[in-house]
C-alpha atoms as one frame of an Amber mdcrd trajectory, in Angstrom:
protein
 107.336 -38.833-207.209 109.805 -38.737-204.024 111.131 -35.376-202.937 114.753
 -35.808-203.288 114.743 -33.992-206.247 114.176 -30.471-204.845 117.432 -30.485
-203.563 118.784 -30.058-206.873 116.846 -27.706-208.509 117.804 -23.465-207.962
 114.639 -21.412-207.878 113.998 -19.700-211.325 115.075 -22.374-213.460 112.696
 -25.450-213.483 115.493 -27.874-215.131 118.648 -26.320-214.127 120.435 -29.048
-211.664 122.867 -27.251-208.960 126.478 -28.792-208.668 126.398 -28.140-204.936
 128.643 -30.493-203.266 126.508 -31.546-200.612 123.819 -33.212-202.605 124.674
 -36.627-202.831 125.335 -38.786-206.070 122.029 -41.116-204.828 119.777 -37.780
-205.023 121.524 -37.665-208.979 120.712 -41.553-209.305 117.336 -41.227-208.091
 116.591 -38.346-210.758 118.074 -40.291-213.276 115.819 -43.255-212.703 112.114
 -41.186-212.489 113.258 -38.546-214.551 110.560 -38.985-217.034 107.988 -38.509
-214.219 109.793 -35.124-213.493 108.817 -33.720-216.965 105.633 -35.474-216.914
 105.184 -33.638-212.995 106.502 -29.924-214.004 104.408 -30.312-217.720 101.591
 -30.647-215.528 102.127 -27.978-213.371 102.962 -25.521-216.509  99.727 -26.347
-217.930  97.576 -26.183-214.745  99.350 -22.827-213.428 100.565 -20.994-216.321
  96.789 -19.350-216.573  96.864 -15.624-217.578  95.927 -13.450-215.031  94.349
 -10.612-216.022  96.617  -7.576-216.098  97.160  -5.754-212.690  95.950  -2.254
-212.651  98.550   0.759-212.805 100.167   1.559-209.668 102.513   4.161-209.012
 103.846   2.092-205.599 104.975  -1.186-208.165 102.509  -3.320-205.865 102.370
  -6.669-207.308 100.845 -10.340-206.718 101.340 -12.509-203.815 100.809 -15.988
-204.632 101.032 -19.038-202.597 100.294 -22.729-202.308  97.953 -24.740-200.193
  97.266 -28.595-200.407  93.627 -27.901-199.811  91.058 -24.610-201.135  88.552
 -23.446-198.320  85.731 -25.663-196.818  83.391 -22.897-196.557  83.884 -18.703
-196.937  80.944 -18.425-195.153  82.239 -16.356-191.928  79.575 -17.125-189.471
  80.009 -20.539-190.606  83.500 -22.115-190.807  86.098 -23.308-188.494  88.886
 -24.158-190.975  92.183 -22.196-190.285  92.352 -22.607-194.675  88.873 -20.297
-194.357  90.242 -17.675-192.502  93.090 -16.555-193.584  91.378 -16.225-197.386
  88.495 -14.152-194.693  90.518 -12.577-193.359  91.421 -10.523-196.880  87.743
 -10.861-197.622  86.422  -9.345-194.455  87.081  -6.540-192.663  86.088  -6.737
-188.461  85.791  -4.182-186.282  89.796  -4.522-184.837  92.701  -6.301-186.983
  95.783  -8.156-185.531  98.806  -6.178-186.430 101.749  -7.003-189.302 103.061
  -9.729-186.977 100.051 -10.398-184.916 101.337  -9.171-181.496  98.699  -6.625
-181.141  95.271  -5.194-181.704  94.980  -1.924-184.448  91.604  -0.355-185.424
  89.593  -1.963-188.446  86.101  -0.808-189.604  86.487   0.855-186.239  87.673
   4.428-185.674  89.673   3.553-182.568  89.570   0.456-179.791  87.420   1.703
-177.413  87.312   1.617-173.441  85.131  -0.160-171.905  81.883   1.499-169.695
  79.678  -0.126-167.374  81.690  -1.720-165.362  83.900  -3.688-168.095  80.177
  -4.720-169.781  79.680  -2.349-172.156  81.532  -1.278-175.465  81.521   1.750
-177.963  82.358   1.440-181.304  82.490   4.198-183.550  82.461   3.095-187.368
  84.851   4.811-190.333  82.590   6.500-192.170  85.048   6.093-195.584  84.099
   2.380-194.971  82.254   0.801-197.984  80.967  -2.799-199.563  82.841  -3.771
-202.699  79.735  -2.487-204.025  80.197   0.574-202.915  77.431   0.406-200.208
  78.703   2.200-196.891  79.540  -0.593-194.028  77.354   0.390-191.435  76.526
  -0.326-187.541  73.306  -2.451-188.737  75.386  -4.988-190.974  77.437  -6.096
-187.607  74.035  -6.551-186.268  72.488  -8.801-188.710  75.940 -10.715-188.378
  76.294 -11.379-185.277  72.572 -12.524-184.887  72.687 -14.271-187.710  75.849
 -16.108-186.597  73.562 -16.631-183.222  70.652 -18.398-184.877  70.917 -22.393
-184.709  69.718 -21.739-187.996  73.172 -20.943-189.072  74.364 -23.949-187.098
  77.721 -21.512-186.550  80.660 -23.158-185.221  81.672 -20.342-182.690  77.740
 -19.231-181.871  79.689 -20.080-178.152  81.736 -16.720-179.196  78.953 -14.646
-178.591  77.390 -15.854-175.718  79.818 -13.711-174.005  77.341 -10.883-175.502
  74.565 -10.295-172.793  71.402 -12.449-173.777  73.482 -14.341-176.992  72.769
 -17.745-175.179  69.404 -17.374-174.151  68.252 -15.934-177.490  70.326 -19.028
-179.103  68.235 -21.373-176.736  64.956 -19.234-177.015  65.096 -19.623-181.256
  66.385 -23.470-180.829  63.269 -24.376-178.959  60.649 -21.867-181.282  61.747
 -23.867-184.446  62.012 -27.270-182.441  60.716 -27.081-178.534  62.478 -30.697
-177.915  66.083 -29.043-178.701  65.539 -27.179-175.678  66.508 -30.258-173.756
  69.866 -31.325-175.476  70.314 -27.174-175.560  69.951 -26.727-171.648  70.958
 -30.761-169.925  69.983 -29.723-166.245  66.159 -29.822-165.405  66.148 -27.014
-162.918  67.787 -24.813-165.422  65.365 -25.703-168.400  62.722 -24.854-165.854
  64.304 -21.653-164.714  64.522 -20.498-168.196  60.929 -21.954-169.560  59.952
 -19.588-166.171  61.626 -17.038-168.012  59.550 -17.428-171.040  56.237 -18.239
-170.072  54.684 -18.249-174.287  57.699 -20.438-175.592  56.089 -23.894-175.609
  52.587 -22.618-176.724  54.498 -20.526-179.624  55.975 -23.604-180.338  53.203
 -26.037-180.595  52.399 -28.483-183.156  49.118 -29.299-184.174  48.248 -33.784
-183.344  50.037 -34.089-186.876  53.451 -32.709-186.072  53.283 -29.489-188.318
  53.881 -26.095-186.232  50.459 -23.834-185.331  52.613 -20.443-186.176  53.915
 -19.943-189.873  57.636 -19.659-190.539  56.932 -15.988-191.374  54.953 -15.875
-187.654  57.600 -17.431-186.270  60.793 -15.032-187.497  59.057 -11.490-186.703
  58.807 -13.257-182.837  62.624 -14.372-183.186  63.643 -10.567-184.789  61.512
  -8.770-181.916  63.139 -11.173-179.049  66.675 -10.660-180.375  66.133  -6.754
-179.945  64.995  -7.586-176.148  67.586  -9.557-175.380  70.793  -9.161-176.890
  72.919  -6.408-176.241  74.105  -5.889-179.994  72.872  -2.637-180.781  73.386
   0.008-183.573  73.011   3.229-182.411  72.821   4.857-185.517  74.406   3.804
-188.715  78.345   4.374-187.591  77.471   3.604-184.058  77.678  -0.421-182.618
  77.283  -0.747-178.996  77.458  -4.188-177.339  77.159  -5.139-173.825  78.498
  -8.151-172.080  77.139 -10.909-169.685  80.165 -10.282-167.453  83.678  -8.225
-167.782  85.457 -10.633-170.692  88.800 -10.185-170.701  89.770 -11.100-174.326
  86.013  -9.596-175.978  88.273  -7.095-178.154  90.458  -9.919-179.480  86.858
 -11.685-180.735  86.378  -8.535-182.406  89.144  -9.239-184.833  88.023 -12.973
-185.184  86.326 -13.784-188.853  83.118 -14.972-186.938  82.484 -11.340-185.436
  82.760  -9.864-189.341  80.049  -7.490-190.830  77.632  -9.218-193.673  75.692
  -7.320-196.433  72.240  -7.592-195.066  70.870  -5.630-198.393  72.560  -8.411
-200.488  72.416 -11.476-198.501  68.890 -11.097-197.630  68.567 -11.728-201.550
  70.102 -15.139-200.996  68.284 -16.125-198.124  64.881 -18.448-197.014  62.999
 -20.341-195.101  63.624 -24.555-195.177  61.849 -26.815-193.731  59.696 -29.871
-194.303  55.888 -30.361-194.022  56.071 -31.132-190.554  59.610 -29.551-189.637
  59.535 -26.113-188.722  61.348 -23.968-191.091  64.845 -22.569-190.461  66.303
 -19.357-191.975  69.219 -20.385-194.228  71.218 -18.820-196.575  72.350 -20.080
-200.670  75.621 -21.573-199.739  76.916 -21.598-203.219  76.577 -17.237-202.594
  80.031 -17.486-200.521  82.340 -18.682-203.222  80.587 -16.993-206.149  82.550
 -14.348-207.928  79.919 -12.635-209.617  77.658 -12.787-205.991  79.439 -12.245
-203.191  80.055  -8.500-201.406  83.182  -8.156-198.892  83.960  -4.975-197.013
  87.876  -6.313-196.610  90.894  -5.406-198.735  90.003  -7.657-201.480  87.217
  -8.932-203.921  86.868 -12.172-205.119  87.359 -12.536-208.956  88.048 -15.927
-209.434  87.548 -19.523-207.537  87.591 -23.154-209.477  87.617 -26.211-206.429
  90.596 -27.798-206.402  92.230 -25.627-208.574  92.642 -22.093-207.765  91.747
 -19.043-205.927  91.871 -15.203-206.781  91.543 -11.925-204.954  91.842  -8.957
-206.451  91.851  -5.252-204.277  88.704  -3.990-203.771  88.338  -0.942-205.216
  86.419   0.719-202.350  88.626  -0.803-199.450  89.084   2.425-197.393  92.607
   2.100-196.759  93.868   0.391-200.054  96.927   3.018-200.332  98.593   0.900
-197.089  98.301  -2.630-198.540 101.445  -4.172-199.528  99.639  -5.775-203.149
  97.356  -5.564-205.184  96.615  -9.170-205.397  96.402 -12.771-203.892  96.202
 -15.889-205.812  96.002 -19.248-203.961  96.910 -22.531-206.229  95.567 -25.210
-204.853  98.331 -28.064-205.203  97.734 -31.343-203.528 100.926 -32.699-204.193
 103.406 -30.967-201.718 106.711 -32.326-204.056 105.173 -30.632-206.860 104.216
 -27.036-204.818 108.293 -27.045-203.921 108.743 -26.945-207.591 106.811 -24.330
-208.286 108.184 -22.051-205.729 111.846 -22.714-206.886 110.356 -22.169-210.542
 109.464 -18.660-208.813 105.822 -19.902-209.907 104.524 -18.856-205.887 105.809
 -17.116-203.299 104.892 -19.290-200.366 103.864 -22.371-199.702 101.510 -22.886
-196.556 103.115 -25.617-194.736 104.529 -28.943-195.349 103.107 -31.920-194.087
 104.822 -35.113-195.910 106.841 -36.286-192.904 109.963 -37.257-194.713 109.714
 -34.657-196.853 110.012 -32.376-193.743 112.952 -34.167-192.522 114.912 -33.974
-196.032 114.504 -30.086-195.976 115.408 -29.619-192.822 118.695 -32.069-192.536
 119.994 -30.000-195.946 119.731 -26.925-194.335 117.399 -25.477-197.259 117.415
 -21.919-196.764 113.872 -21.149-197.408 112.423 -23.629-195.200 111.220 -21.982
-192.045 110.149 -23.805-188.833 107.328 -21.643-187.769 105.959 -22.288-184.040
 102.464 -22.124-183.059  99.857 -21.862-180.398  98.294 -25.117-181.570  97.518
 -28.296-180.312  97.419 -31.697-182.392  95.467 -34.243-180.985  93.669 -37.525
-180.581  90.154 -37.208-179.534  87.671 -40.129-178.829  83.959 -40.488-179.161
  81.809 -40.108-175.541  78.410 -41.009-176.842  76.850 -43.920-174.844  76.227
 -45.593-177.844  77.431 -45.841-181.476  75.366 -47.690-184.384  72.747 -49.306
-182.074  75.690 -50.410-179.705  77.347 -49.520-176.508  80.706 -47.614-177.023
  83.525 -48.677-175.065  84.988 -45.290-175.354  82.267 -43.794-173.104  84.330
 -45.005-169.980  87.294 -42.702-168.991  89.082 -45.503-167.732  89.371 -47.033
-171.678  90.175 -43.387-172.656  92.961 -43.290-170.099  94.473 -46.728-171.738
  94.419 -45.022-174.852  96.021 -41.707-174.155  98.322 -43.285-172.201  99.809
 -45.646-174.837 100.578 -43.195-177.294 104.357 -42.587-177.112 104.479 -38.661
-178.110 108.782 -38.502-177.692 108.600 -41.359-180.563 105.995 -39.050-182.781
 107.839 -36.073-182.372 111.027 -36.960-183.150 110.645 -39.909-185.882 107.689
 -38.972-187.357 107.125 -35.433-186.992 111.009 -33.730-186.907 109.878 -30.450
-187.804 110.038 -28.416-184.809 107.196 -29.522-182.849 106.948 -30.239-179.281
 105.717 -33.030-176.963 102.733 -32.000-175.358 100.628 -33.549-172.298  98.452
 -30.306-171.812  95.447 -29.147-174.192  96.405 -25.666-173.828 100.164 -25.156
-175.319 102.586 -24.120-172.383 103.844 -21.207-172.458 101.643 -19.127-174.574
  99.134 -17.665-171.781 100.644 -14.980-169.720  99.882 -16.253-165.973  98.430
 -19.333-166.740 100.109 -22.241-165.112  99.175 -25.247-167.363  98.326 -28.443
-165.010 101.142 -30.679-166.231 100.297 -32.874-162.805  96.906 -33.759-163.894
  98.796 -34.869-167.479  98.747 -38.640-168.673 102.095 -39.402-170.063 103.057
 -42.678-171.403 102.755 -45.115-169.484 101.744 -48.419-171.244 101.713 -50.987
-167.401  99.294 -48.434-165.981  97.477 -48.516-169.515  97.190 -52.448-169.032
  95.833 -52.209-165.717  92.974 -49.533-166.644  91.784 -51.290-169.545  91.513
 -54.360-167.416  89.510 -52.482-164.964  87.190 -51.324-167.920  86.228 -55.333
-168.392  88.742 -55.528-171.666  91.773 -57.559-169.812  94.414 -58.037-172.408
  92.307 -56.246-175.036  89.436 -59.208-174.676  86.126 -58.550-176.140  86.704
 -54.606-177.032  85.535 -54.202-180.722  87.416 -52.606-183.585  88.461 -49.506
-182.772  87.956 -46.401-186.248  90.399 -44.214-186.449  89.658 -41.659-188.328
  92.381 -39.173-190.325  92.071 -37.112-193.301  95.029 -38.334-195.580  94.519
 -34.970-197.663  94.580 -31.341-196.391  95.420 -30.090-193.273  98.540 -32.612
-192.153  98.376 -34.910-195.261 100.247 -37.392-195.098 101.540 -37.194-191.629
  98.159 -37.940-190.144  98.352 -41.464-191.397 101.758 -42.085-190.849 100.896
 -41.243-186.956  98.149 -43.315-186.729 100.183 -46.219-187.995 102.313 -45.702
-184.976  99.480 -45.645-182.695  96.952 -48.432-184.174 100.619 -50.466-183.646
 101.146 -49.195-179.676  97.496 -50.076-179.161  97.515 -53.146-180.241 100.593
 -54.515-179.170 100.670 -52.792-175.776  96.474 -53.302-174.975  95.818 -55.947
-177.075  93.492 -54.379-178.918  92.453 -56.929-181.671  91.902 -54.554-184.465
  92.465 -50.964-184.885  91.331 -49.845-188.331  92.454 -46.507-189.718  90.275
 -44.764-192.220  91.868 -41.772-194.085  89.573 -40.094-196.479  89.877 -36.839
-198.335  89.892 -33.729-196.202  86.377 -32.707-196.671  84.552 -36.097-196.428
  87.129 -36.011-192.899  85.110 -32.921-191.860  82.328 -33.860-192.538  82.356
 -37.280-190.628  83.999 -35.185-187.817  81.181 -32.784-187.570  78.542 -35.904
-187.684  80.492 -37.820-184.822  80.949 -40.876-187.289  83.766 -41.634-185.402
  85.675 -43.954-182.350  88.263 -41.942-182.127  89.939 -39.246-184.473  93.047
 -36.837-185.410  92.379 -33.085-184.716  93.986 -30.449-184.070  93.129 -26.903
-182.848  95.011 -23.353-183.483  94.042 -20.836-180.573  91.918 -17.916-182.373
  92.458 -15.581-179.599  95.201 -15.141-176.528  92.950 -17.050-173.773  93.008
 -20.395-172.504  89.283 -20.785-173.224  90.094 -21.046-177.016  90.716 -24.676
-176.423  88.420 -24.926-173.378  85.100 -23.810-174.389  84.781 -26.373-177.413
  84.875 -29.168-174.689  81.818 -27.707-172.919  78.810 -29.608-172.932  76.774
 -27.753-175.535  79.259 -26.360-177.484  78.693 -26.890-181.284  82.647 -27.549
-181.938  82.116 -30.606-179.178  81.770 -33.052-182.065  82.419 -36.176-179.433
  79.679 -35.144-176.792  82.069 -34.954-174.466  79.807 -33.981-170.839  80.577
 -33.262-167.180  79.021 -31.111-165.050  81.968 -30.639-162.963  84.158 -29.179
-166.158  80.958 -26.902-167.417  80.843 -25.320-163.993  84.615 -24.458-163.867
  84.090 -23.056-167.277  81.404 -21.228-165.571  83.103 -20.238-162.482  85.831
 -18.809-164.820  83.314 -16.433-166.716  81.845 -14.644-163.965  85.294 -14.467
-162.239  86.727 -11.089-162.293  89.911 -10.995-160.566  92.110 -12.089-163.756
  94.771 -14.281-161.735  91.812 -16.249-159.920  90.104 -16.843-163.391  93.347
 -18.599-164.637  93.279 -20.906-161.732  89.900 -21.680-162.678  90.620 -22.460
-166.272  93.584 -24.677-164.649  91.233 -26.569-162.542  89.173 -26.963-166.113
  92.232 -28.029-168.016  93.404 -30.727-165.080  89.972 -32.018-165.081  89.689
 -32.455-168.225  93.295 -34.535-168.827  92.224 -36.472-166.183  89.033 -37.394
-167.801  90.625 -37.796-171.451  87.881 -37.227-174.308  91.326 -35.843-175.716
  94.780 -37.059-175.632  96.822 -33.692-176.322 100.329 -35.400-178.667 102.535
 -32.412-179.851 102.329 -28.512-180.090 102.515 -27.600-183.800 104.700 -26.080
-185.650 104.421 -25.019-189.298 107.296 -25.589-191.686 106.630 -23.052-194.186
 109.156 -22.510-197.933 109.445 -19.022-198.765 112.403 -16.669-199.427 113.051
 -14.489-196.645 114.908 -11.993-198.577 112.176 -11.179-200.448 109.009 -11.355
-198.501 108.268 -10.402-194.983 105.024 -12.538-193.940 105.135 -11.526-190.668
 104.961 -15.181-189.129 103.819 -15.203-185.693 102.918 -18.630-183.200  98.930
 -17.072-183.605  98.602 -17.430-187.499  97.531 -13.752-187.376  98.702 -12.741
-191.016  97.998  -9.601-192.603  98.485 -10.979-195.883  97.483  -7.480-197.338
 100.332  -5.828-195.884 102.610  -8.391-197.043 104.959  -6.264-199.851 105.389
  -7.918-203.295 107.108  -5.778-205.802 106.221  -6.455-209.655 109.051  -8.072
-211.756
């Protein structure tokens, strides 16, 4: 179904066509001609979102439902666990961390924490003092111990956290990450730590690890799981400086002075967990000879009837693919303030179909648009509720560093091949005929312009430049394109950038192979969690990504390039970039730091396990007459103080 037809339908009545003079008689035409798959589209959507609700509670402040529209539902409302921008603003809701962004995400306001503290020790050491009105959606109090059992637990490799990296800015995080890697599996210790002096340093430090974690001649450990876990519980007290002074009392202590640690504590990684319900849900796996690992249900996360949250809402309903509910929890300490009483995410693939639902006044809000030309038609009407949001986010190609791939050495492991590829990709022609929705060319990682004092390294940038392209990928032994094998390119045709994602690829598999010579470029678009997945693996050449900042620091973007960071899904390694990274950390004048993170940055572009194409920007449909989201280039939305009155 093409999109021309939104421009003729007013919000509130599904089949009411507007006379307006500026829709042209082809937009009529075109109706005409698939008007039967019009009915057939908005029958469908009647049927699949014309579910009752159950009936909102009383309220004397009118507070209604918010609902809005999202190609894709979450990937995983596990909040040590996920990395999906979908995931946390539904965690967000869910979860309640120690600070919150405020309505329009320009600053920092107390959470589960009385205040934002000060910082002691020398910029190491934090205070936080926990509301004592603070409860579970059980009614349980939130207390210092369930940010505790978090954070370790979002520490363990067990958890195999996205963001463990996060809290290795806690003093001892990264050692007791490393120190529990090499307990369960003593070989991980050498893809955990690369250089030998430093594995020996730390083995030094820890005299008993390898004996603890022997195996017997037959592979299976000497020490029981059990054994095993009281070690890991007493070495996480010794190490890690994530401590609960009493039950409304968290103190942490840093490695070094971090300038950005209280923005972390509003991130959904740093939220509290039920440890007296989640321990319920939790075990040891493992094979005969494997070690076991500590691992919680997964199916716990998105179950109704399971899951405890400490945030403004509960859970009541989720169906995948379908639809998402959350209703105010009843014990949310400060559920007077919120704005309504409930959010309901429908989970509409096609984006055509989500514009008719808003103008049927069927949601609120749709996420973002993605089909390119759909884009384009809202914008050149001048639709009123289409709203080019900017962000602080980077989309991006990103190409595969392992030696080898499948038994076979990777061509993509030399820079110089990288180079040819980031360097024949014509961003001006992306932005502006594919794209057309706001977004901006961009040659950094980092988005210019969004880091106070930091001076992004647009010298060290590889624009397009398709002679110089030639000339590398001749140097690389591929002269004309000879003898390189097919290149995968892998998008997700579904979810996060739909549609767009292929139709930029197209563009690029064309560049590369009529600029390079590139004999076959083969694009592979599957569904948006199969994408993930395959991303995650590194079952990939090259790939589409794209990464929203979480926190005001150019080490958002950074970090996931280091070595042994878990969101490095191309293995991606140079000493030289690692020990900018960890130049930067210790560095405590806060202008010098930035030049360090330049340095990083300039490197990195210059070594090109990423090609950096456009800085985002979200085209979102809503009616700003009637809501106030509170949009902001940081996607830090307080969707529970967003105010919905009831019809």
């Amino acid at each position: 179904m093409g999109s021309a037809l939104l421009f003729s339908i007013d919000r509130g009545s599904c089949m009411g066509f507007s006379p307006a003079a500026r829709y042209t008689s082809g937009m009529f035409r075109y109706l005409l001609v698939v008007g039967g798959m019009i009915l057939l589209a908005i029958g469908t959507a009647f049927v699949s979102f014309d579910r009752a609700l159950s009936k909102l509670p009383d309220d004397p402040q009118n507070r209604g439902t918010l609902t809005y529209a999202d190609t894709s539902g979450p990937t995983n409302l596990d909040p040590n666990k996920t990395s999906a921008s979908v995931d946390f603003r539904l965690l967000k809701c869910m979860y309640q961390t120690l600070l919150v962004y405020q309505f329009g995400g320009e600053g920092l306001e107390p959470g589960v924490a009385t205040a934002i503290p000060e910082p002691t020790n020398g910029g190491r050491t934090y205070t936080f003092n926990l509301r004592e009105e603070a409860r579970w959606s059980d009614g349980e109090p939130v207390i210092a111990q369930d940010f505790v059992y978090a954070w370790r637990r979002a520490l363990l490799p067990d958890t195999a956290s996205d963001y463990a990296g996060l809290l290795y800015k806690i003093e001892g995080g990264e050692d007791f990450h490393n120190w529990r890697a090499a307990l369960v599996n003593f070989e991980a210790l050498e893809e955990k730590i690369k250089d030998d002096d430093q594995r020996a340093a730390f083995l030094e430090r820890f005299p008993e690890l390898e004996a603890q974690a022997a195996v017997d001649a037959d592979g299976r450990a000497l020490l029981t799981p059990e054994q095993k876990w009281a070690l890991t519980e007493a070495m996480f007290d010794e190490l890690v400086g994530i401590k609960a002074l009493d039950d409304h009392t968290l103190q942490v202590t840093l490695e070094v002075p971090t300038a950005f640690f209280l923005e972390l504590c509003a991130f959904p990684t740093f939220s509290p967990i039920p440890e007296h319900v989640v321990e319920q849900y939790t075990q040891f796996v493992g094979g005969d000879k494997n070690d076991a690992t500590v691992r919680t249900d997964s199916t716990y996360w998105g179950d109704p009837d399971r899951v405890v949250m400490n945030g403004a809402y509960t859970l009541s309903f989720y169906k995948l693919k379908s639809r998402l509910v959350l209703d105010q929890n009843p014990h949310y300490w400060a559920k007077d303030t919120m704005g309504n009483l409930r959010i309901v995410l429908e989970i509409v693939e096609d984006e055509t179909l989500a514009i008719l639902l808003f103008k049927d006044g069927q949601v609120d809000w749709i996420v973002g648009i993605s089909q390119p030309e759909l884009k384009k038609k809202l914008l050149s009407s001048g639709y009123e509720h289409a709203h080019s949001v900017p962000n602080a986010g980077t989309y991006y190609y990103q190409y595969n560093c392992r030696a080898e791939m499948d038994g076979k050495p990777n061509p993509l492991a030399d820079r110089r091949v990288r180079q040819a590829l980031s360097m024949c990709i014509n961003r001006q022609e992306i932005v502006d005929n594919v794209m057309g929705s706001g977004e901006s060319v961009s040659l950094t990682f980092v988005p210019a312009d969004q880091i106070p004092g930091y001076d992004s390294p647009n010298d060290a940038a590889l624009g397009y430049d398709p002679v110089r392209a030639a000339e590398l990928l001749a140097e690389a032994g591929y002269p004309g394109g000879e003898g390189i094998p097919k290149i995968d390119l892998l998008v997700n045709a579904t979810g996060t950038g739909g549609g767009a994602n292929v139709d930029i690829a197209v563009v690029i598999k064309k560049v590369w192979e009529d600029e390079l010579g590139i004999r076959s470029v083969n694009i592979s678009q599957p569904i948006f969690q199969v994408y993930l997945e395959e991303s995650k693996k590194g079952n990939f050449m090259a790939r589409r990504a794209g990464w929203f900042g979480d926190y005001r620091d150019p080490t958002t973007w950074l970090d996931m390039l280091q070595s042994s960071d878990p969101n490095n899904d191309a293995k991606y390694s140079s000493p030289a970039y690692d020990a900018l990274l960890a130049a930067a950390a210790l560095e405590v004048d806060a202008q010098k730091r930035l030049d360090l993170l330049r340095d990083a940055e300039a490197l990195l572009l210059q070594e090109a396990p990423v090609s950096p194409i456009y800085t985002y920007a979200t085209l979102m449909i809503y009616d700003a007459q009637q809501i106030d989201l509170g949009t902001n280039a940081w996607n830090n939305l307080r969707l529970d103080l967003v105010r919905i009155e009831r019809d």
